[in-house]
Tab-separated table of C-alpha atoms in Angstrom:
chain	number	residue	atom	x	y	z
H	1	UNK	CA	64.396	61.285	146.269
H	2	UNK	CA	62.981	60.596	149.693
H	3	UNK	CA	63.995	58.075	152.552
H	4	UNK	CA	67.423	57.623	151.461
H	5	UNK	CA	69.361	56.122	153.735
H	6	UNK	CA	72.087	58.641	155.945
H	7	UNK	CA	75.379	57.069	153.852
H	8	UNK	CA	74.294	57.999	150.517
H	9	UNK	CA	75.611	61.456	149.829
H	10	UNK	CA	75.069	61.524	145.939
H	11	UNK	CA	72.622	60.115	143.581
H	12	UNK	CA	74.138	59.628	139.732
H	13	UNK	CA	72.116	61.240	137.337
H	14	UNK	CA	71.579	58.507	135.063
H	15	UNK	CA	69.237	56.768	138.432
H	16	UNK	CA	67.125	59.104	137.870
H	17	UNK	CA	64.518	59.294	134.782
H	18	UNK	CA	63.444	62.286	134.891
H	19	UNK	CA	66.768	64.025	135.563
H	20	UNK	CA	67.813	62.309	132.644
H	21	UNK	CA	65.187	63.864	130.793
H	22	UNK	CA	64.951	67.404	132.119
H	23	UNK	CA	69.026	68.339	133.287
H	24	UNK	CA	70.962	67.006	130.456
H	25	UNK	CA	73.508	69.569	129.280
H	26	UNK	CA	75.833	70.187	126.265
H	27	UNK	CA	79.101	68.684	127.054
H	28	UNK	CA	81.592	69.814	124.802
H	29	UNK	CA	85.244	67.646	124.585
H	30	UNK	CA	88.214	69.851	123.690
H	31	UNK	CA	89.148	69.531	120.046
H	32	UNK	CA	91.311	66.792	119.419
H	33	UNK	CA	94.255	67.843	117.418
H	34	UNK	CA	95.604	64.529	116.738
H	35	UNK	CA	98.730	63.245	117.237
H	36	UNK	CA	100.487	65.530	115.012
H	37	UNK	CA	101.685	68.841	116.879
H	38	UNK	CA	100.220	72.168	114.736
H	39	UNK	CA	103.177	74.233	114.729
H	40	UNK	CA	103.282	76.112	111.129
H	41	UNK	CA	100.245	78.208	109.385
H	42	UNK	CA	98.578	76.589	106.654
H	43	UNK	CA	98.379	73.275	108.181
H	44	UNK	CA	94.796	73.442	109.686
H	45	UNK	CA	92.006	75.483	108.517
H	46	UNK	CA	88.788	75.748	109.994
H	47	UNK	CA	85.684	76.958	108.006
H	48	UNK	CA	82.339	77.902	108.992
H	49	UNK	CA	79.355	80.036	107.029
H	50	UNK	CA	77.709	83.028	109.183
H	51	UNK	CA	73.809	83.805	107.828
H	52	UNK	CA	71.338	84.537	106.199
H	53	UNK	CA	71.347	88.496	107.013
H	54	UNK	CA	68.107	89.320	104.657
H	55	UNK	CA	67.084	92.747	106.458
H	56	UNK	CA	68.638	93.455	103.917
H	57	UNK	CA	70.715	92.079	102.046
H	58	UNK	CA	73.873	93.665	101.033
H	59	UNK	CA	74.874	96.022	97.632
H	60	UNK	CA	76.421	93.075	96.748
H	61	UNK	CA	73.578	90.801	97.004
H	62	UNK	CA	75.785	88.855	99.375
H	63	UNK	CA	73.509	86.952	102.095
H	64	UNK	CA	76.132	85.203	104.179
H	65	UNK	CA	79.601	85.140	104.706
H	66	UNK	CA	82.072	82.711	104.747
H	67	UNK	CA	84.940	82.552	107.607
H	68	UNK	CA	88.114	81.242	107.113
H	69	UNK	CA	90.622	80.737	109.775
H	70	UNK	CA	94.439	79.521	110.139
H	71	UNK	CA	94.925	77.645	113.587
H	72	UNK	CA	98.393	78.517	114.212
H	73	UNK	CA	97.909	82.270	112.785
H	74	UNK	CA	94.761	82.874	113.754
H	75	UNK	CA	94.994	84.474	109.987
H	76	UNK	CA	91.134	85.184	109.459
H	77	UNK	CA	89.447	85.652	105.138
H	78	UNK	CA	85.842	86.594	104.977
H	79	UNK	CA	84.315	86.260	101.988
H	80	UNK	CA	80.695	87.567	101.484
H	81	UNK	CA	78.307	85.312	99.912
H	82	UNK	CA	75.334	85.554	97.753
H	83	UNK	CA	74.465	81.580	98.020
H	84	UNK	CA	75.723	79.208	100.511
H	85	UNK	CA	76.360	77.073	97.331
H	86	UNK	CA	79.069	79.141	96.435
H	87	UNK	CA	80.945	78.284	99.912
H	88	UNK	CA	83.131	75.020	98.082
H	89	UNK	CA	84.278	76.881	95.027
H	90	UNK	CA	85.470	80.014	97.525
H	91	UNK	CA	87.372	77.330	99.827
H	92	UNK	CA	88.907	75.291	96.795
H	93	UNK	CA	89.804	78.981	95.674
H	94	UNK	CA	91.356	80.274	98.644
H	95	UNK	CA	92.960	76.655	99.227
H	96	UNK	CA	94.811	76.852	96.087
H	97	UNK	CA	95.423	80.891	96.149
H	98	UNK	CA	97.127	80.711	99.500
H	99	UNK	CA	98.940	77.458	98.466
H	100	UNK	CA	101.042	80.075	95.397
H	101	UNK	CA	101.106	82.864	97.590
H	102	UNK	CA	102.544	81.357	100.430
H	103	UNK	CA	104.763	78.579	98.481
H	104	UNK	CA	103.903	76.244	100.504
H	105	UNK	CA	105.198	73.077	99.915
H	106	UNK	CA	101.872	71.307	100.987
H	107	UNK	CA	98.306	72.010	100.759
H	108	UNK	CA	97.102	71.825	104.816
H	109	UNK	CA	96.771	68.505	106.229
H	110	UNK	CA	93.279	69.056	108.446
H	111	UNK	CA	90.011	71.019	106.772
H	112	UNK	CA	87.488	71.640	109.614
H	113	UNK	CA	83.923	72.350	109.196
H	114	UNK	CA	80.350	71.886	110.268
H	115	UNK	CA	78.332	69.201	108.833
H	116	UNK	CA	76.896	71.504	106.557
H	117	UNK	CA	75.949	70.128	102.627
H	118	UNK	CA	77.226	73.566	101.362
H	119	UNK	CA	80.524	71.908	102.344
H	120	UNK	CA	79.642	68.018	101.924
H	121	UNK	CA	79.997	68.345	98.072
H	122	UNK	CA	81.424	65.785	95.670
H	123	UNK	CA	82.878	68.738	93.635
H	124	UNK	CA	85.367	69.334	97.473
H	125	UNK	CA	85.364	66.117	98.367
H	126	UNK	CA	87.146	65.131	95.163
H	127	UNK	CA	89.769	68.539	95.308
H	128	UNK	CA	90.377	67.980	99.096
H	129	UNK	CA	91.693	64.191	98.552
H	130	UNK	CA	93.298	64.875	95.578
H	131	UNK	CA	95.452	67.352	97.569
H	132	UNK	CA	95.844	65.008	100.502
H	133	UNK	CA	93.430	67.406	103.225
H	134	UNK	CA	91.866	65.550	105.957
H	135	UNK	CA	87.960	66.852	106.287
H	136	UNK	CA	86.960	66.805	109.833
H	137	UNK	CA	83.211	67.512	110.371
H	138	UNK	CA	81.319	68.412	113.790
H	139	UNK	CA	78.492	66.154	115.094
H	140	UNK	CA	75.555	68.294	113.704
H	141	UNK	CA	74.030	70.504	116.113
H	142	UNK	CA	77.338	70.498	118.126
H	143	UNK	CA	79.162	74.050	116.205
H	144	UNK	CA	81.120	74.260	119.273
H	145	UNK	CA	83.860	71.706	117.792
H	146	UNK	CA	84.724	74.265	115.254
H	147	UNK	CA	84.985	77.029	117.885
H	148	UNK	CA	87.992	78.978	116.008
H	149	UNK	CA	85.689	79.618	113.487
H	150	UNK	CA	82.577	80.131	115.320
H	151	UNK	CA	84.415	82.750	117.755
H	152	UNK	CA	85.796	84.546	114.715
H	153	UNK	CA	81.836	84.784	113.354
H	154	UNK	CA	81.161	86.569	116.397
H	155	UNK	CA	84.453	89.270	116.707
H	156	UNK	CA	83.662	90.230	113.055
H	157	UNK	CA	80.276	90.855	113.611
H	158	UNK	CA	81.184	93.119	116.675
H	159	UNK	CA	83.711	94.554	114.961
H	160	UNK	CA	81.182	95.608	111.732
H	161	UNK	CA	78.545	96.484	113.734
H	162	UNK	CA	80.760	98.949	115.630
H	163	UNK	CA	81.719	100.354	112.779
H	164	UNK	CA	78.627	100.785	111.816
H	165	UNK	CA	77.250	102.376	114.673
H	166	UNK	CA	79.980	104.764	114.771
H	167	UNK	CA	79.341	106.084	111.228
H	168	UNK	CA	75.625	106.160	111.075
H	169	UNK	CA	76.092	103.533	107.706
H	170	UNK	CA	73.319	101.700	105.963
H	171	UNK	CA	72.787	97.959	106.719
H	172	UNK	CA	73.281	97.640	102.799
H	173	UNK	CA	77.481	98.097	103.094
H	174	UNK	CA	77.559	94.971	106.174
H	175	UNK	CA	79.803	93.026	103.669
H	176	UNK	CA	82.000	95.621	103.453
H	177	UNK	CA	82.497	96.742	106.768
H	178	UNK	CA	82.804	91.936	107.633
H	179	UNK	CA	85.839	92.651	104.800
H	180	UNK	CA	87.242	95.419	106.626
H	181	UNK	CA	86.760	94.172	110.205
H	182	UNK	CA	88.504	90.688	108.839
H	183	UNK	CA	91.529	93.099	107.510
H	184	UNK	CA	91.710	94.645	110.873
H	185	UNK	CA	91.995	91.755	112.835
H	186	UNK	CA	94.548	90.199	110.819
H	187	UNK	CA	97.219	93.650	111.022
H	188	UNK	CA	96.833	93.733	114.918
H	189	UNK	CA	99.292	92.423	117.377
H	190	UNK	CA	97.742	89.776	119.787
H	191	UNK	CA	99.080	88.700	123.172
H	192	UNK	CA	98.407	85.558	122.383
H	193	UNK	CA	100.647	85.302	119.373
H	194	UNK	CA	103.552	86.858	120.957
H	195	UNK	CA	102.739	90.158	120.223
H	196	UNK	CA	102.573	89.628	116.376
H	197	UNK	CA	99.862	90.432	114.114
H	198	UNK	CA	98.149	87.399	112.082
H	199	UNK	CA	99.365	88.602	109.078
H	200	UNK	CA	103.090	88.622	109.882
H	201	UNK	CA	103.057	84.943	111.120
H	202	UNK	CA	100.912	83.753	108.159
H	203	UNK	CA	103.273	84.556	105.677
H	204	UNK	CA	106.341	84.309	108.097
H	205	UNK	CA	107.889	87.322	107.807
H	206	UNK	CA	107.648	90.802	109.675
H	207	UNK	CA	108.850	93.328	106.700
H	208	UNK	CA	104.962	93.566	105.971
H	209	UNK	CA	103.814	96.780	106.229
H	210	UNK	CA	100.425	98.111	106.754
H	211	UNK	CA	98.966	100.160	104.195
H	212	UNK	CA	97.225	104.249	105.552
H	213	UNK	CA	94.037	103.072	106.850
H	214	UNK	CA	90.789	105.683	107.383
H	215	UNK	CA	87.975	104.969	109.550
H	216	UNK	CA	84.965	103.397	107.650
H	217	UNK	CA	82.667	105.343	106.721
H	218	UNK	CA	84.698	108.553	106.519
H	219	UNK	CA	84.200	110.969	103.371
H	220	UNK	CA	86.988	111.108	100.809
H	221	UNK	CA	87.196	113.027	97.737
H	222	UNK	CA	88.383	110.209	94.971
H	223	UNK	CA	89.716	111.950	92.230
H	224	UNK	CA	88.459	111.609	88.949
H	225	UNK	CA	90.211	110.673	85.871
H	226	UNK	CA	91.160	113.106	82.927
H	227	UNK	CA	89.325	110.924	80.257
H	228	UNK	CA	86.027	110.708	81.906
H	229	UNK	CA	85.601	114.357	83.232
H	230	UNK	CA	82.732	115.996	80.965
H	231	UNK	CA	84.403	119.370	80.808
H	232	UNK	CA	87.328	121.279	81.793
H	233	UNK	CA	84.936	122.786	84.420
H	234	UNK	CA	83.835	120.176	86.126
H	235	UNK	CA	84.670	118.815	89.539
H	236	UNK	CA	87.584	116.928	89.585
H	237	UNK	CA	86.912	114.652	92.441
H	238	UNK	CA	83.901	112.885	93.820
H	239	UNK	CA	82.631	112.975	97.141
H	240	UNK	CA	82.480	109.340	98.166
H	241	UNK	CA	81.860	107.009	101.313
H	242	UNK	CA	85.012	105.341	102.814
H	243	UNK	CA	84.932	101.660	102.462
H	244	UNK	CA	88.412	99.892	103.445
H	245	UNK	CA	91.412	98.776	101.374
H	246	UNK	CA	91.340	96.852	98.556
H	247	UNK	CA	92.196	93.489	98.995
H	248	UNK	CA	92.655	92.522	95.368
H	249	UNK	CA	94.260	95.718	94.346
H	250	UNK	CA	96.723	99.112	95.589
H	251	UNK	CA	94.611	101.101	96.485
H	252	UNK	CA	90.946	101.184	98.426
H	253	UNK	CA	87.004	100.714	98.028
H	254	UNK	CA	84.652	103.547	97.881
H	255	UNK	CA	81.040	104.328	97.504
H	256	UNK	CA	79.735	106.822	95.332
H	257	UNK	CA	76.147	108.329	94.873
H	258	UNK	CA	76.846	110.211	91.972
H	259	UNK	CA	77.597	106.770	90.195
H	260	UNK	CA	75.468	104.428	92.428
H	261	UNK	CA	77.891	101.938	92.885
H	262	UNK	CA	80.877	100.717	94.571
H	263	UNK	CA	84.840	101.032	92.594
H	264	UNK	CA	88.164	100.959	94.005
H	265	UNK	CA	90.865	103.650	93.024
H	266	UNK	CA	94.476	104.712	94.377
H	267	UNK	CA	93.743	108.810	93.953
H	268	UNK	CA	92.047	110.452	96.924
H	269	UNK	CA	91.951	112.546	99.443
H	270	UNK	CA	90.374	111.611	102.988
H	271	UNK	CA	88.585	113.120	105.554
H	272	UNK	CA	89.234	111.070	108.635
H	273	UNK	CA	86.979	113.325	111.195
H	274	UNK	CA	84.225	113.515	108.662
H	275	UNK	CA	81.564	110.676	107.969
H	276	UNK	CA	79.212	110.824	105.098
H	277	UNK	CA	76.530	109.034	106.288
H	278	UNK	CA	76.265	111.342	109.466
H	279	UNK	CA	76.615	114.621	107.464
H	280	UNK	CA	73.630	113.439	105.252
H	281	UNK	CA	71.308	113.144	108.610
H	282	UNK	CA	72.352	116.360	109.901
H	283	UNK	CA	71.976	118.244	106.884
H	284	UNK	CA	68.307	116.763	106.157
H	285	UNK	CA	67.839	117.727	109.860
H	286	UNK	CA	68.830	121.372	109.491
H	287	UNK	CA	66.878	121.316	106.616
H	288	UNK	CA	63.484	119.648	107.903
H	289	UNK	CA	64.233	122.557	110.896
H	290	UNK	CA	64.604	125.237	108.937
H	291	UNK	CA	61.340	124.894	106.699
């Protein structure tokens, strides 16, 4: 603006038209977290749905994943997905699975989500008043009200992709290493939590213990049982990718070739300096040398 006069040192924005227009900005309030204080896990859960990866999808068909987080724990689930329509059945699952397992004596009192129709459902509507849970979407367009859960999108996709990287493994096992990097997260201490891990504060207690963990990707040797060895000369073990614990089960998650698919089992012997996928390159390129 010209020929203003000396005493005017600032010019709202809002004068202006074309400022209006052309230097708006994002303004994001901090999330209100009523008048309630948040104190205790399992009170307020925030949700969010990371995708679609399609290049490619995953051995599991899954597309997206869905990210759960505790407030107060910063306890983190990720559940790979093969539909987004499958996102309210896996939150009134989890909802009502962590509502046994931590005998709670309420379901939480604050759902928080993006304004997406995956989650806009009758079929959670209906569950989340029965139970007494307050939804609370974000304006659309505006993901950065549900930042807890849009944060945690982006640390497990670091944490997967490093994984990755490190390993040399196919895109096809990203759901596997988004399980594993969710696992992770939730057994390490944070500064922010007092030094505890996620884990130990969601289910208030500290006699947890973590389970052997191997680096994904490494090669194990899972042994196989009596009944389904062809002969009594053949191997007894099959060499097999690494893929993380089990969550549902003792024991972990492993990829064979032999049997083109993915099974868990509790019998097997790993090979934490050794990765499967980085064996196979150097051995086809020893190979393509050689000839």
């Amino acid at each position: 603006m010209l020929n203003l006069p000396k005493s005017v040192v600032h010019v709202p924005l809002i004068q202006c038209r074309g400022c209006c227009t052309s230097k708006t900005v994002n303004r994001f309030a901090k999330q209100s977290r009523g008048h309630t204080s948040i104190t205790r896990p399992f009170e307020v859960i925030h949700v969010d749905v990371c995708g679609p990866f399609d290049q490619p999808k995953a051995h599991d068909n899954a597309r997206y994943f869905l990210t759960i987080v505790d407030r107060v724990s910063r306890f983190v689930t990720a559940i790979p997905l093969a539909r987004k329509s499958e996102t309210s059945t896996m939150i009134k699952s989890f909802l009502s699975k962590s509502y046994t397992d931590l005998r709670a004596s309420h379901f939480p009192k604050q759902l928080r989500s993006d304004n997406g129709s995956e989650i806009l459902n009758d079929n959670l509507k209906e569950f989340l008043i029965d139970k007494g849970i307050d939804l609370r979407l974000t304006h659309p367009h505006s993901s950065a009200e549900n930042g807890i859960a849009e944060r945690m999108h982006r640390t497990l996709q670091d944490k997967a992709r490093t994984q990755m990287a490190h390993g040399n493994i196919p895109p096809i096992f990203w759901s596997e290493a988004i399980r594993y990097a969710a696992f992770l997260l939730n057994w390490t201490p944070r500064v922010n939590l007092k030094n505890k891990a996620p884990i130990h504060l969601w289910h208030a207690t500290d006699s947890l213990t973590c389970p052997t963990l191997y680096p994904f990707g490494c090669t194990a040797f899972v042994t196989i049982p009596l009944e389904l060895r062809t002969n009594k000369l053949a191997p007894n073990a099959l060499e097999c990718v690494y893929l993380g614990p089990d969550i549902q089960r003792t024991g972990h998650r492993f990829f064979s070739y032999d049997l083109m698919k993915v099974f868990g089992s509790d019998q097997a012997l790993f090979r934490p300096n050794e990765f499967y996928f980085l064996n196979v390159c150097e051995s086809y390129h020893e190979t393509s040398n050689q000839s």
